[in-house]
PDB file of C-alpha atoms in Angstrom:
ATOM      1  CA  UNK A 454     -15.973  10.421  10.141  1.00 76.00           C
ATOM      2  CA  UNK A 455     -16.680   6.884   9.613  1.00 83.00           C
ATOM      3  CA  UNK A 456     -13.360   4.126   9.458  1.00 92.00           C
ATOM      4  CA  UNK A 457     -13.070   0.528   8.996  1.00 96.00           C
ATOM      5  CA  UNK A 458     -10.339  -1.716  10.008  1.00 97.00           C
ATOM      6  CA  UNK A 459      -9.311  -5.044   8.733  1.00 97.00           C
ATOM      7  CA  UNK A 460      -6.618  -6.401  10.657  1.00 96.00           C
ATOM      8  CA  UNK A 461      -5.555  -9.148   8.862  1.00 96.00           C
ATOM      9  CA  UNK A 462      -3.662  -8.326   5.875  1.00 96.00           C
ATOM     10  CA  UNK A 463      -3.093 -11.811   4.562  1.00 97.00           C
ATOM     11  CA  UNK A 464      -4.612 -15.400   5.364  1.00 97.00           C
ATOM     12  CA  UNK A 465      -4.543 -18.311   3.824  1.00 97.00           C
ATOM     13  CA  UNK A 466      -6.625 -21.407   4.057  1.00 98.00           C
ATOM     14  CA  UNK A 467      -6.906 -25.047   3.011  1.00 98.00           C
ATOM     15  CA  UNK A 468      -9.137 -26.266   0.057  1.00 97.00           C
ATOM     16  CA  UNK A 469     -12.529 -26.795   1.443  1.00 97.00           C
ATOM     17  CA  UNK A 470     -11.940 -25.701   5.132  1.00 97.00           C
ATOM     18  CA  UNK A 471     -13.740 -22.793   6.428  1.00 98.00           C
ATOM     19  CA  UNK A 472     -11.787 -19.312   6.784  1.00 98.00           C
ATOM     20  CA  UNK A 473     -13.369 -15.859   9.093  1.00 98.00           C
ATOM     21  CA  UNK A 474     -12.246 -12.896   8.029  1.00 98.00           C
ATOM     22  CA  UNK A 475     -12.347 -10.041  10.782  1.00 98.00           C
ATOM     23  CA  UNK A 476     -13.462  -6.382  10.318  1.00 98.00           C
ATOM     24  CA  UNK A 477     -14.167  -3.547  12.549  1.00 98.00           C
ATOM     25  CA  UNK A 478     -15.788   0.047  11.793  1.00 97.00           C
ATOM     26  CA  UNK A 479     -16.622   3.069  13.676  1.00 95.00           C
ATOM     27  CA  UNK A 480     -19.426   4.927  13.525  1.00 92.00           C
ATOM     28  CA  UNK A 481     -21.914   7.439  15.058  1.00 90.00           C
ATOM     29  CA  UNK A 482     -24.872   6.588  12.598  1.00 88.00           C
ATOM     30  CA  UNK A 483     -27.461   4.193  13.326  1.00 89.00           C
ATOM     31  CA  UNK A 484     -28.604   3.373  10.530  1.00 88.00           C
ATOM     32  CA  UNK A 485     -25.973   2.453   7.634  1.00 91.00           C
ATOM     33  CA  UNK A 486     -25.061  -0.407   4.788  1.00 91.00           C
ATOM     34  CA  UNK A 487     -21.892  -3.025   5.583  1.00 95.00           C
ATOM     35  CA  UNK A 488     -20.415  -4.674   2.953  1.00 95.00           C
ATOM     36  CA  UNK A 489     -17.692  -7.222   1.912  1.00 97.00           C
ATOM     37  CA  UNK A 490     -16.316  -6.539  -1.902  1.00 97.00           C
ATOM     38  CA  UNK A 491     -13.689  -9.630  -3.102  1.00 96.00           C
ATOM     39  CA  UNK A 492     -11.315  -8.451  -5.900  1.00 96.00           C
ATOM     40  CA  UNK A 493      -9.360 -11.318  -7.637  1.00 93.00           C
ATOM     41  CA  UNK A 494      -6.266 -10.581  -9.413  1.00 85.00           C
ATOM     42  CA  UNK A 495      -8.513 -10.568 -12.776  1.00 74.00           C
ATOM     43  CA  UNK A 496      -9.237  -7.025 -10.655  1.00 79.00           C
ATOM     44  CA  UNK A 497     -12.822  -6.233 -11.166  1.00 89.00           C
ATOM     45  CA  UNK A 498     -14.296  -5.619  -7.545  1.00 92.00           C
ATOM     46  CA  UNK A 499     -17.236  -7.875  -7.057  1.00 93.00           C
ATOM     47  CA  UNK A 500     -19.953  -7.555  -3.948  1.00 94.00           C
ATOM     48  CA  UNK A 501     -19.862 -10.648  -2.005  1.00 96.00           C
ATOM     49  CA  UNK A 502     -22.346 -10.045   0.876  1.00 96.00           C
ATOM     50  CA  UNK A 503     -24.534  -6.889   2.284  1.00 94.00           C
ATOM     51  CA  UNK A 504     -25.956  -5.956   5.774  1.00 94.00           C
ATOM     52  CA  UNK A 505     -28.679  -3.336   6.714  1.00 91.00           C
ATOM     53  CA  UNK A 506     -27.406  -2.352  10.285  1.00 92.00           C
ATOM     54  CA  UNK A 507     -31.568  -2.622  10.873  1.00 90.00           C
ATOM     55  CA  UNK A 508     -31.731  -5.833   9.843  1.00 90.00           C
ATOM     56  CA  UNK A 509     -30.124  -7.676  13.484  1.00 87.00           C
ATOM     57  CA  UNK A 510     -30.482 -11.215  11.125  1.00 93.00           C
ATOM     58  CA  UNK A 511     -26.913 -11.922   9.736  1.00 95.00           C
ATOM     59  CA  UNK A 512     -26.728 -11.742   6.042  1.00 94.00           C
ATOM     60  CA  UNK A 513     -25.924 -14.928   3.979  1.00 95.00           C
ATOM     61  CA  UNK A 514     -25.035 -15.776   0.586  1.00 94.00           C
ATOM     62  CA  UNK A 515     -24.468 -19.338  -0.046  1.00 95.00           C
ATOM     63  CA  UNK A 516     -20.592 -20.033   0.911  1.00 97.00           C
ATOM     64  CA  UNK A 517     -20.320 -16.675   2.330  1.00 98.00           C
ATOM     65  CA  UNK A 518     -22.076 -15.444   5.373  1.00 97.00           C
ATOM     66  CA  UNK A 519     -21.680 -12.917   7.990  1.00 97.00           C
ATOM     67  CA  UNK A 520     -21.460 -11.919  11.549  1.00 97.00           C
ATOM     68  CA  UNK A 521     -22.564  -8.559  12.573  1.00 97.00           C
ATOM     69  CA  UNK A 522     -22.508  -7.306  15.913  1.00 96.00           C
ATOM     70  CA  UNK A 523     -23.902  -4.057  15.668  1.00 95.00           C
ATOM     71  CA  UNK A 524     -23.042  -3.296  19.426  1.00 94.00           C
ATOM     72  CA  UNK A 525     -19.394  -3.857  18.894  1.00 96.00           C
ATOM     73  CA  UNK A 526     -19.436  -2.248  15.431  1.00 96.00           C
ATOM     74  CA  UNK A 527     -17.882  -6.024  14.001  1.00 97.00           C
ATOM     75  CA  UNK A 528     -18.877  -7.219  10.502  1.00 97.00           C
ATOM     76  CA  UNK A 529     -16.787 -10.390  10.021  1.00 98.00           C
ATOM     77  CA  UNK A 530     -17.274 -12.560   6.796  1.00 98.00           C
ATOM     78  CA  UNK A 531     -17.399 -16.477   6.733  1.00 98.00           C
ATOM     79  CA  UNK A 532     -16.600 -18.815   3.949  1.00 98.00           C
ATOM     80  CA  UNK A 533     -17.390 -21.936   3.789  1.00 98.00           C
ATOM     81  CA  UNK A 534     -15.805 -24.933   1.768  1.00 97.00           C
ATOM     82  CA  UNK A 535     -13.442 -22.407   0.600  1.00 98.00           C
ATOM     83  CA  UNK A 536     -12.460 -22.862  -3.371  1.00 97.00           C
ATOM     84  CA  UNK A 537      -9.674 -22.053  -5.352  1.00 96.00           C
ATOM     85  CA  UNK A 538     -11.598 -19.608  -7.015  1.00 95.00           C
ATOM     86  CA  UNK A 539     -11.856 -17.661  -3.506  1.00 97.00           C
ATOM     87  CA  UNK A 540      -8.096 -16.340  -3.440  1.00 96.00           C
ATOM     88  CA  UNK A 541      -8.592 -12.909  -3.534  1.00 97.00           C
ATOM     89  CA  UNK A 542      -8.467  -9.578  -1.830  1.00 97.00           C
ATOM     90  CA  UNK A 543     -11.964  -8.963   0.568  1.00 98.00           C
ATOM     91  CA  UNK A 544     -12.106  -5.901   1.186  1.00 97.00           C
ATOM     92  CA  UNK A 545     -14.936  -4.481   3.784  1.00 98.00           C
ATOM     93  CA  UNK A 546     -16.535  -1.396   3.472  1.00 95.00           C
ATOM     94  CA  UNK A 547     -19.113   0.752   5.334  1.00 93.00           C
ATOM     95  CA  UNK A 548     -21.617   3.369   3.562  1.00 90.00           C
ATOM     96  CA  UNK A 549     -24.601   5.718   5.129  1.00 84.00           C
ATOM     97  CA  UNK A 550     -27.686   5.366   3.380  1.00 76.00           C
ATOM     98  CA  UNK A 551     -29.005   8.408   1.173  1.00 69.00           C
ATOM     99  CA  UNK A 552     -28.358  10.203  -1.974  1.00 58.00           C
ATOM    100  CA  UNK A 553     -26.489   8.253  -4.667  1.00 58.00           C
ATOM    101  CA  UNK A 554     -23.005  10.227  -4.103  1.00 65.00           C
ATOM    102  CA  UNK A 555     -22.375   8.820  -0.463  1.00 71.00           C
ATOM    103  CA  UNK A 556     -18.797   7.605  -0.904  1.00 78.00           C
ATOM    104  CA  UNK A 557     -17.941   3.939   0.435  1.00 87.00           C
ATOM    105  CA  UNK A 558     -15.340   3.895   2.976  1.00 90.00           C
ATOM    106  CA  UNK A 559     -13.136   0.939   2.548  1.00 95.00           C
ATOM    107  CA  UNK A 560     -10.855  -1.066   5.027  1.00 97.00           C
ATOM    108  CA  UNK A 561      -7.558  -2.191   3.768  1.00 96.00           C
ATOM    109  CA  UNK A 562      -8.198  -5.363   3.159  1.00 97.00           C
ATOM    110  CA  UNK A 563      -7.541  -9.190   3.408  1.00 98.00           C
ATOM    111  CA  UNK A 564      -5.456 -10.719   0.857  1.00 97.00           C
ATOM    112  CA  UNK A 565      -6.931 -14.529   1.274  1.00 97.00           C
ATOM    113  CA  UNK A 566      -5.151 -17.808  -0.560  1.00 97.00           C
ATOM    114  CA  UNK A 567      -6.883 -20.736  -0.626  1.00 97.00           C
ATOM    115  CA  UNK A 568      -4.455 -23.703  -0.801  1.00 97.00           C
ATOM    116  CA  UNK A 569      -5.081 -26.810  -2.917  1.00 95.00           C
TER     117      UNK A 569
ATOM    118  CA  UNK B1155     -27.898  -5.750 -17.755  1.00 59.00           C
ATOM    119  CA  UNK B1156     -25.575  -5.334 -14.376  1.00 64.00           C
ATOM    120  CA  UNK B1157     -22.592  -4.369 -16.275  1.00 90.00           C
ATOM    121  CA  UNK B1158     -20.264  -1.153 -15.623  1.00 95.00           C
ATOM    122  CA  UNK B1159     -18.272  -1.317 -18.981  1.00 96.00           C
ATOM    123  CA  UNK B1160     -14.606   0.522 -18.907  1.00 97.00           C
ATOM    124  CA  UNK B1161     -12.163   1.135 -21.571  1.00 96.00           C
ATOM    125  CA  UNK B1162      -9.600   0.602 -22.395  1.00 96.00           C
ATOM    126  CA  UNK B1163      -8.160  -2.006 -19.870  1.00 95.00           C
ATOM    127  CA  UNK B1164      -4.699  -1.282 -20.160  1.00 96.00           C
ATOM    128  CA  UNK B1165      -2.771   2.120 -21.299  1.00 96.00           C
ATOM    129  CA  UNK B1166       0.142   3.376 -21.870  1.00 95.00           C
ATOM    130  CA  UNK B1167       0.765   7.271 -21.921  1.00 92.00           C
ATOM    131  CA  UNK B1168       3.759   9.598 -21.580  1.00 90.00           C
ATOM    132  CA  UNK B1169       3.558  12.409 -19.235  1.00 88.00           C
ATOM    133  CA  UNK B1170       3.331  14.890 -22.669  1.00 88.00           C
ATOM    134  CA  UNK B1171       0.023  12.835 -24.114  1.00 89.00           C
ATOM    135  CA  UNK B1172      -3.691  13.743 -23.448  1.00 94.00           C
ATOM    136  CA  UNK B1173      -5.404  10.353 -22.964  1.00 95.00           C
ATOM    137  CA  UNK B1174      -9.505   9.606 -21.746  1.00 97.00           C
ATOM    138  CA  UNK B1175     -10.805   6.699 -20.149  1.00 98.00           C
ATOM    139  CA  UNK B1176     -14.259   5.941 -20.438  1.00 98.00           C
ATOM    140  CA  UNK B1177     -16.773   4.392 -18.436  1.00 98.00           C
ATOM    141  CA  UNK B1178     -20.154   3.417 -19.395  1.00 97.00           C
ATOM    142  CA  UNK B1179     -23.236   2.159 -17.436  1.00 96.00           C
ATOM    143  CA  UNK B1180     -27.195   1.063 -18.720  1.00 91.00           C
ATOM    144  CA  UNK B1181     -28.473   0.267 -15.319  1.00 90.00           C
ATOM    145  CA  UNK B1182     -30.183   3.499 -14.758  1.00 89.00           C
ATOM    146  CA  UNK B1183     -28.334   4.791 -11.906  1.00 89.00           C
ATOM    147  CA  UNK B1184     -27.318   8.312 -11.762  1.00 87.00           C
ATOM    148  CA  UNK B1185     -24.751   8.043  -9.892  1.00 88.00           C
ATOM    149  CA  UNK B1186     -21.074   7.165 -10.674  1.00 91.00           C
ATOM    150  CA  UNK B1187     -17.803   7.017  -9.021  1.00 93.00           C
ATOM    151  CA  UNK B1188     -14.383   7.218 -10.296  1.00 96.00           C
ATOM    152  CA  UNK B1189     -11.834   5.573  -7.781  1.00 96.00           C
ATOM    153  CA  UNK B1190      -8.242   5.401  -8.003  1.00 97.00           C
ATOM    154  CA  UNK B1191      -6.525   2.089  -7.129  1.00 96.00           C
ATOM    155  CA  UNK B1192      -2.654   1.465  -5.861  1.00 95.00           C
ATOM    156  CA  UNK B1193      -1.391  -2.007  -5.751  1.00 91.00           C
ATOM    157  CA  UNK B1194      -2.247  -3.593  -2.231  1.00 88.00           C
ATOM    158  CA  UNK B1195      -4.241  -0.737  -1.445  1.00 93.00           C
ATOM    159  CA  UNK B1196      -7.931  -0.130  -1.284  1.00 94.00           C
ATOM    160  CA  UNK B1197      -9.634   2.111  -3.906  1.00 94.00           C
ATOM    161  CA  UNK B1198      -9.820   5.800  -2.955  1.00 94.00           C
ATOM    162  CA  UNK B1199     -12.545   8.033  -4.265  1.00 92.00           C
ATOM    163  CA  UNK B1200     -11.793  10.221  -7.115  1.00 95.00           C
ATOM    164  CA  UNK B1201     -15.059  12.137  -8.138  1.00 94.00           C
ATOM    165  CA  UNK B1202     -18.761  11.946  -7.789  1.00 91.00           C
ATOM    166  CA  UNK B1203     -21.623  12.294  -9.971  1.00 91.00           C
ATOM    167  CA  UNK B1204     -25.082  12.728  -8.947  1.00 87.00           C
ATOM    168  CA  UNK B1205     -27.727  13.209 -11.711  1.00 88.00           C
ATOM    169  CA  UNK B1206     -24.576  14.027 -14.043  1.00 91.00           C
ATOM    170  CA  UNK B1207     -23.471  17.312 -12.292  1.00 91.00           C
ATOM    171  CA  UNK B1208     -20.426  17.067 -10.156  1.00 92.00           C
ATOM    172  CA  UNK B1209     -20.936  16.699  -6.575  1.00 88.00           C
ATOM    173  CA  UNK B1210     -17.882  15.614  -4.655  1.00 86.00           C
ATOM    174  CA  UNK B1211     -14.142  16.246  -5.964  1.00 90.00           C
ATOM    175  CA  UNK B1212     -11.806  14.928  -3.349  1.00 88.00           C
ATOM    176  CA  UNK B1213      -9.037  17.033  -3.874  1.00 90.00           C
ATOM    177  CA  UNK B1214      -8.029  16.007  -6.912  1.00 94.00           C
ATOM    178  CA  UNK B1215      -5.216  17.403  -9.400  1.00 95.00           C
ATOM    179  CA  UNK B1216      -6.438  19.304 -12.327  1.00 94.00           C
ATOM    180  CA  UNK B1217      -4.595  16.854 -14.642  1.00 95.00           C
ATOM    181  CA  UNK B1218      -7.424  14.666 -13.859  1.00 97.00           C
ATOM    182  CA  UNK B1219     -10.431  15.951 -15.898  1.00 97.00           C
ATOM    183  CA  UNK B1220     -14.034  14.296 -15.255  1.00 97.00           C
ATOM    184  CA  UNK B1221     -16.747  14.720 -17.420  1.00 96.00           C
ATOM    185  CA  UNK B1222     -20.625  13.094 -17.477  1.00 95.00           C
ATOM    186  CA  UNK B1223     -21.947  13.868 -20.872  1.00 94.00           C
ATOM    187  CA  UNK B1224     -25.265  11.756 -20.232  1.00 92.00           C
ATOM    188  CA  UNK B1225     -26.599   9.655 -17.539  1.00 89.00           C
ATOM    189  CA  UNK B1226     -24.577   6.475 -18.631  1.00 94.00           C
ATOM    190  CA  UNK B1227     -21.986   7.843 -19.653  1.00 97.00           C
ATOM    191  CA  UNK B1228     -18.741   8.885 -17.473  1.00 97.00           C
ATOM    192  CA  UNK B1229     -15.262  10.224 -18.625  1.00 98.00           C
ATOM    193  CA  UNK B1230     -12.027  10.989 -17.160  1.00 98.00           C
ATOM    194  CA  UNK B1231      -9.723  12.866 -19.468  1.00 97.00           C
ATOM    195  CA  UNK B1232      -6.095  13.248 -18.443  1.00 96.00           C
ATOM    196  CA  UNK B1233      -3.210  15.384 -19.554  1.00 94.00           C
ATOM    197  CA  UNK B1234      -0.043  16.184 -18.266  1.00 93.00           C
ATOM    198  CA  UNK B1235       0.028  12.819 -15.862  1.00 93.00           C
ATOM    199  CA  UNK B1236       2.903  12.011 -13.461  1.00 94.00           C
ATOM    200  CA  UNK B1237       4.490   8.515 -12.751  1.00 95.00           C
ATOM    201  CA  UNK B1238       2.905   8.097  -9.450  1.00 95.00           C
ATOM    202  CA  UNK B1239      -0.145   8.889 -11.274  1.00 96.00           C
ATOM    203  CA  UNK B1240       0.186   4.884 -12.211  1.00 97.00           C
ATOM    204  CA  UNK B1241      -2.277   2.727 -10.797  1.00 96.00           C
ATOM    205  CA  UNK B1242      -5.797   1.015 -11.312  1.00 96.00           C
ATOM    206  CA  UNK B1243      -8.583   3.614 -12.121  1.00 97.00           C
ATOM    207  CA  UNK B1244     -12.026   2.046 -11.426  1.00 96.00           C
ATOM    208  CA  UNK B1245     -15.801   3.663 -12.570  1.00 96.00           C
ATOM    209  CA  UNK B1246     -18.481   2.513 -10.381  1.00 94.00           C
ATOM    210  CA  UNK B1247     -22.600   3.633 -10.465  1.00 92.00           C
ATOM    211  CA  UNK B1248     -24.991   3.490  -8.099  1.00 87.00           C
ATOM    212  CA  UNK B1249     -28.836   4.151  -8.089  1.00 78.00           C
ATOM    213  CA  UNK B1250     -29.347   7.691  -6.846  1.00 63.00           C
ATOM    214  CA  UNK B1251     -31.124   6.718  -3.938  1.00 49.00           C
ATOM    215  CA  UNK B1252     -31.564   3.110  -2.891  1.00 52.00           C
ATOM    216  CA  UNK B1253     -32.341   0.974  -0.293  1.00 49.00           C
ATOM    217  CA  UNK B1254     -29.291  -1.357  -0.852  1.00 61.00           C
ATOM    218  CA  UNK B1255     -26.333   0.913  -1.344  1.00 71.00           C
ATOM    219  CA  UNK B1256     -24.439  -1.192  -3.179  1.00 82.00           C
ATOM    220  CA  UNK B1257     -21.905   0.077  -5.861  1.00 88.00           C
ATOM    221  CA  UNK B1258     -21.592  -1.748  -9.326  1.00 91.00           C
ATOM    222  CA  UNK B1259     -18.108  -1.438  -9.987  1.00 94.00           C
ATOM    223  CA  UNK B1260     -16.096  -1.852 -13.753  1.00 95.00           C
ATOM    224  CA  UNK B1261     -12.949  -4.185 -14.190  1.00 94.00           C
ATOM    225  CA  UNK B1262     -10.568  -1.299 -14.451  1.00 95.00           C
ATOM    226  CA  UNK B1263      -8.276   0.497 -16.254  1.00 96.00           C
ATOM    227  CA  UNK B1264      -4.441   0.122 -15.805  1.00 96.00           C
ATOM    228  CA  UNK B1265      -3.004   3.416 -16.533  1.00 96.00           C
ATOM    229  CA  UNK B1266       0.680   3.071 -16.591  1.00 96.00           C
ATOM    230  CA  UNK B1267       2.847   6.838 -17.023  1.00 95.00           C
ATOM    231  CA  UNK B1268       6.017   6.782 -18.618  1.00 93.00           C
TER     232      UNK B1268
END
């Protein structure tokens, strides 16, 4: 079975400074879909950022962009110029590709503030 | 149209009522989640859909009732509910087969069991 682990439960970070956020997963699959989901307090889960674990370039989505080392099974999330509107909980996830009712397996999460 | 519509957002229900929440979808996928949500915690998976016949039940209590009458259209129907049955109940759909993976997910609705 697949697991994820975020070990950060909560960070904070200045207005406009740049914050990492850390996850880990374990796997036997070699082929399979990463993702970070962000779900403010308004509670609506929202995808941030996606990796194919073919695809060795790192995924980026303006602010947000990621590091995934496939060998070490890490998939860590950058954001850059970090906004008030990024306080929220990030939570990673891991999925194996196929039919549409392969559940997502979720880490924890990351509660992250960002501090005016 | 990227939206996964759920309502309502909030209720309120004794443990005696029979309540649904609904969960709607016009994206074409056909398949849907239903997740259940504690505070602080990440979402854990509820049900399955695939093509509107159920495919994965994780265990859940009967008191939870899903139903997918159509392709967009996803119910869970609930009677007899506990307290700790209180939390955030999420839908989310997904294409049935995809080369992203990526689930669409709805705000929510906060069940709260008197």
């Amino acid at each position: 079975a697949q697991t994820v682990t975020q070990s950060q439960p909560e960070m904070s970070v200045q207005e406009a400074e740049t914050v990492t956020l850390s996850c880990t997963y374990d796997t036997s699959e070699n082929n399979y879909y990463l993702f970070w989901y962000k779900q403010p307090p308004s509670r609506q889960m929202i995808l941030v950022i996606r990796q194919e674990a073919y695809k060795q370039q790192n995924a980026t989505e303006n602010r947000f962009s990621v590091n995934f080392q496939k060998a070490a099974k890490s998939f860590s999330l950058k954001i850059s110029d970090s906004q008030l509107g990024d306080t929220a909980m990030y939570f990673c996830a891991f999925m194996k590709p196929g039919s549409g009712n392969t559940p997502l397996v979720f880490g924890k999460g990351t509660r992250l503030s960002v501090i005016a | 149209d990227t939206e996964v519509t759920q309502t309502p957002k909030h209720l309120v229900m004794g443990m005696t009522n029979k309540k649904s929440l609904k969960c709607e979808q016009h994206m074409g996928h056909r398949a849907m989640y239903w997740y259940k949500q504690k505070a602080k915690k990440p979402p854990e998976l509820m049900f399955v859909y695939s093509y509107e016949k159920l495919s994965i039940n994780e265990s859940v209590p009967s008191r939870f009732s899903p139903e997918c009458p159509n392709s967009s259209l996803l119910n869970l129907h609930l009677h007899a509910l506990q307290p700790e049955d209180s939390a955030l109940y999420l839908c989310a759909s997904r294409r049935g087969v995809t080369t992203t993976g990526e689930l669409f997910f709805g705000e929510g609705s906060r069940l709260t069991v008197l």
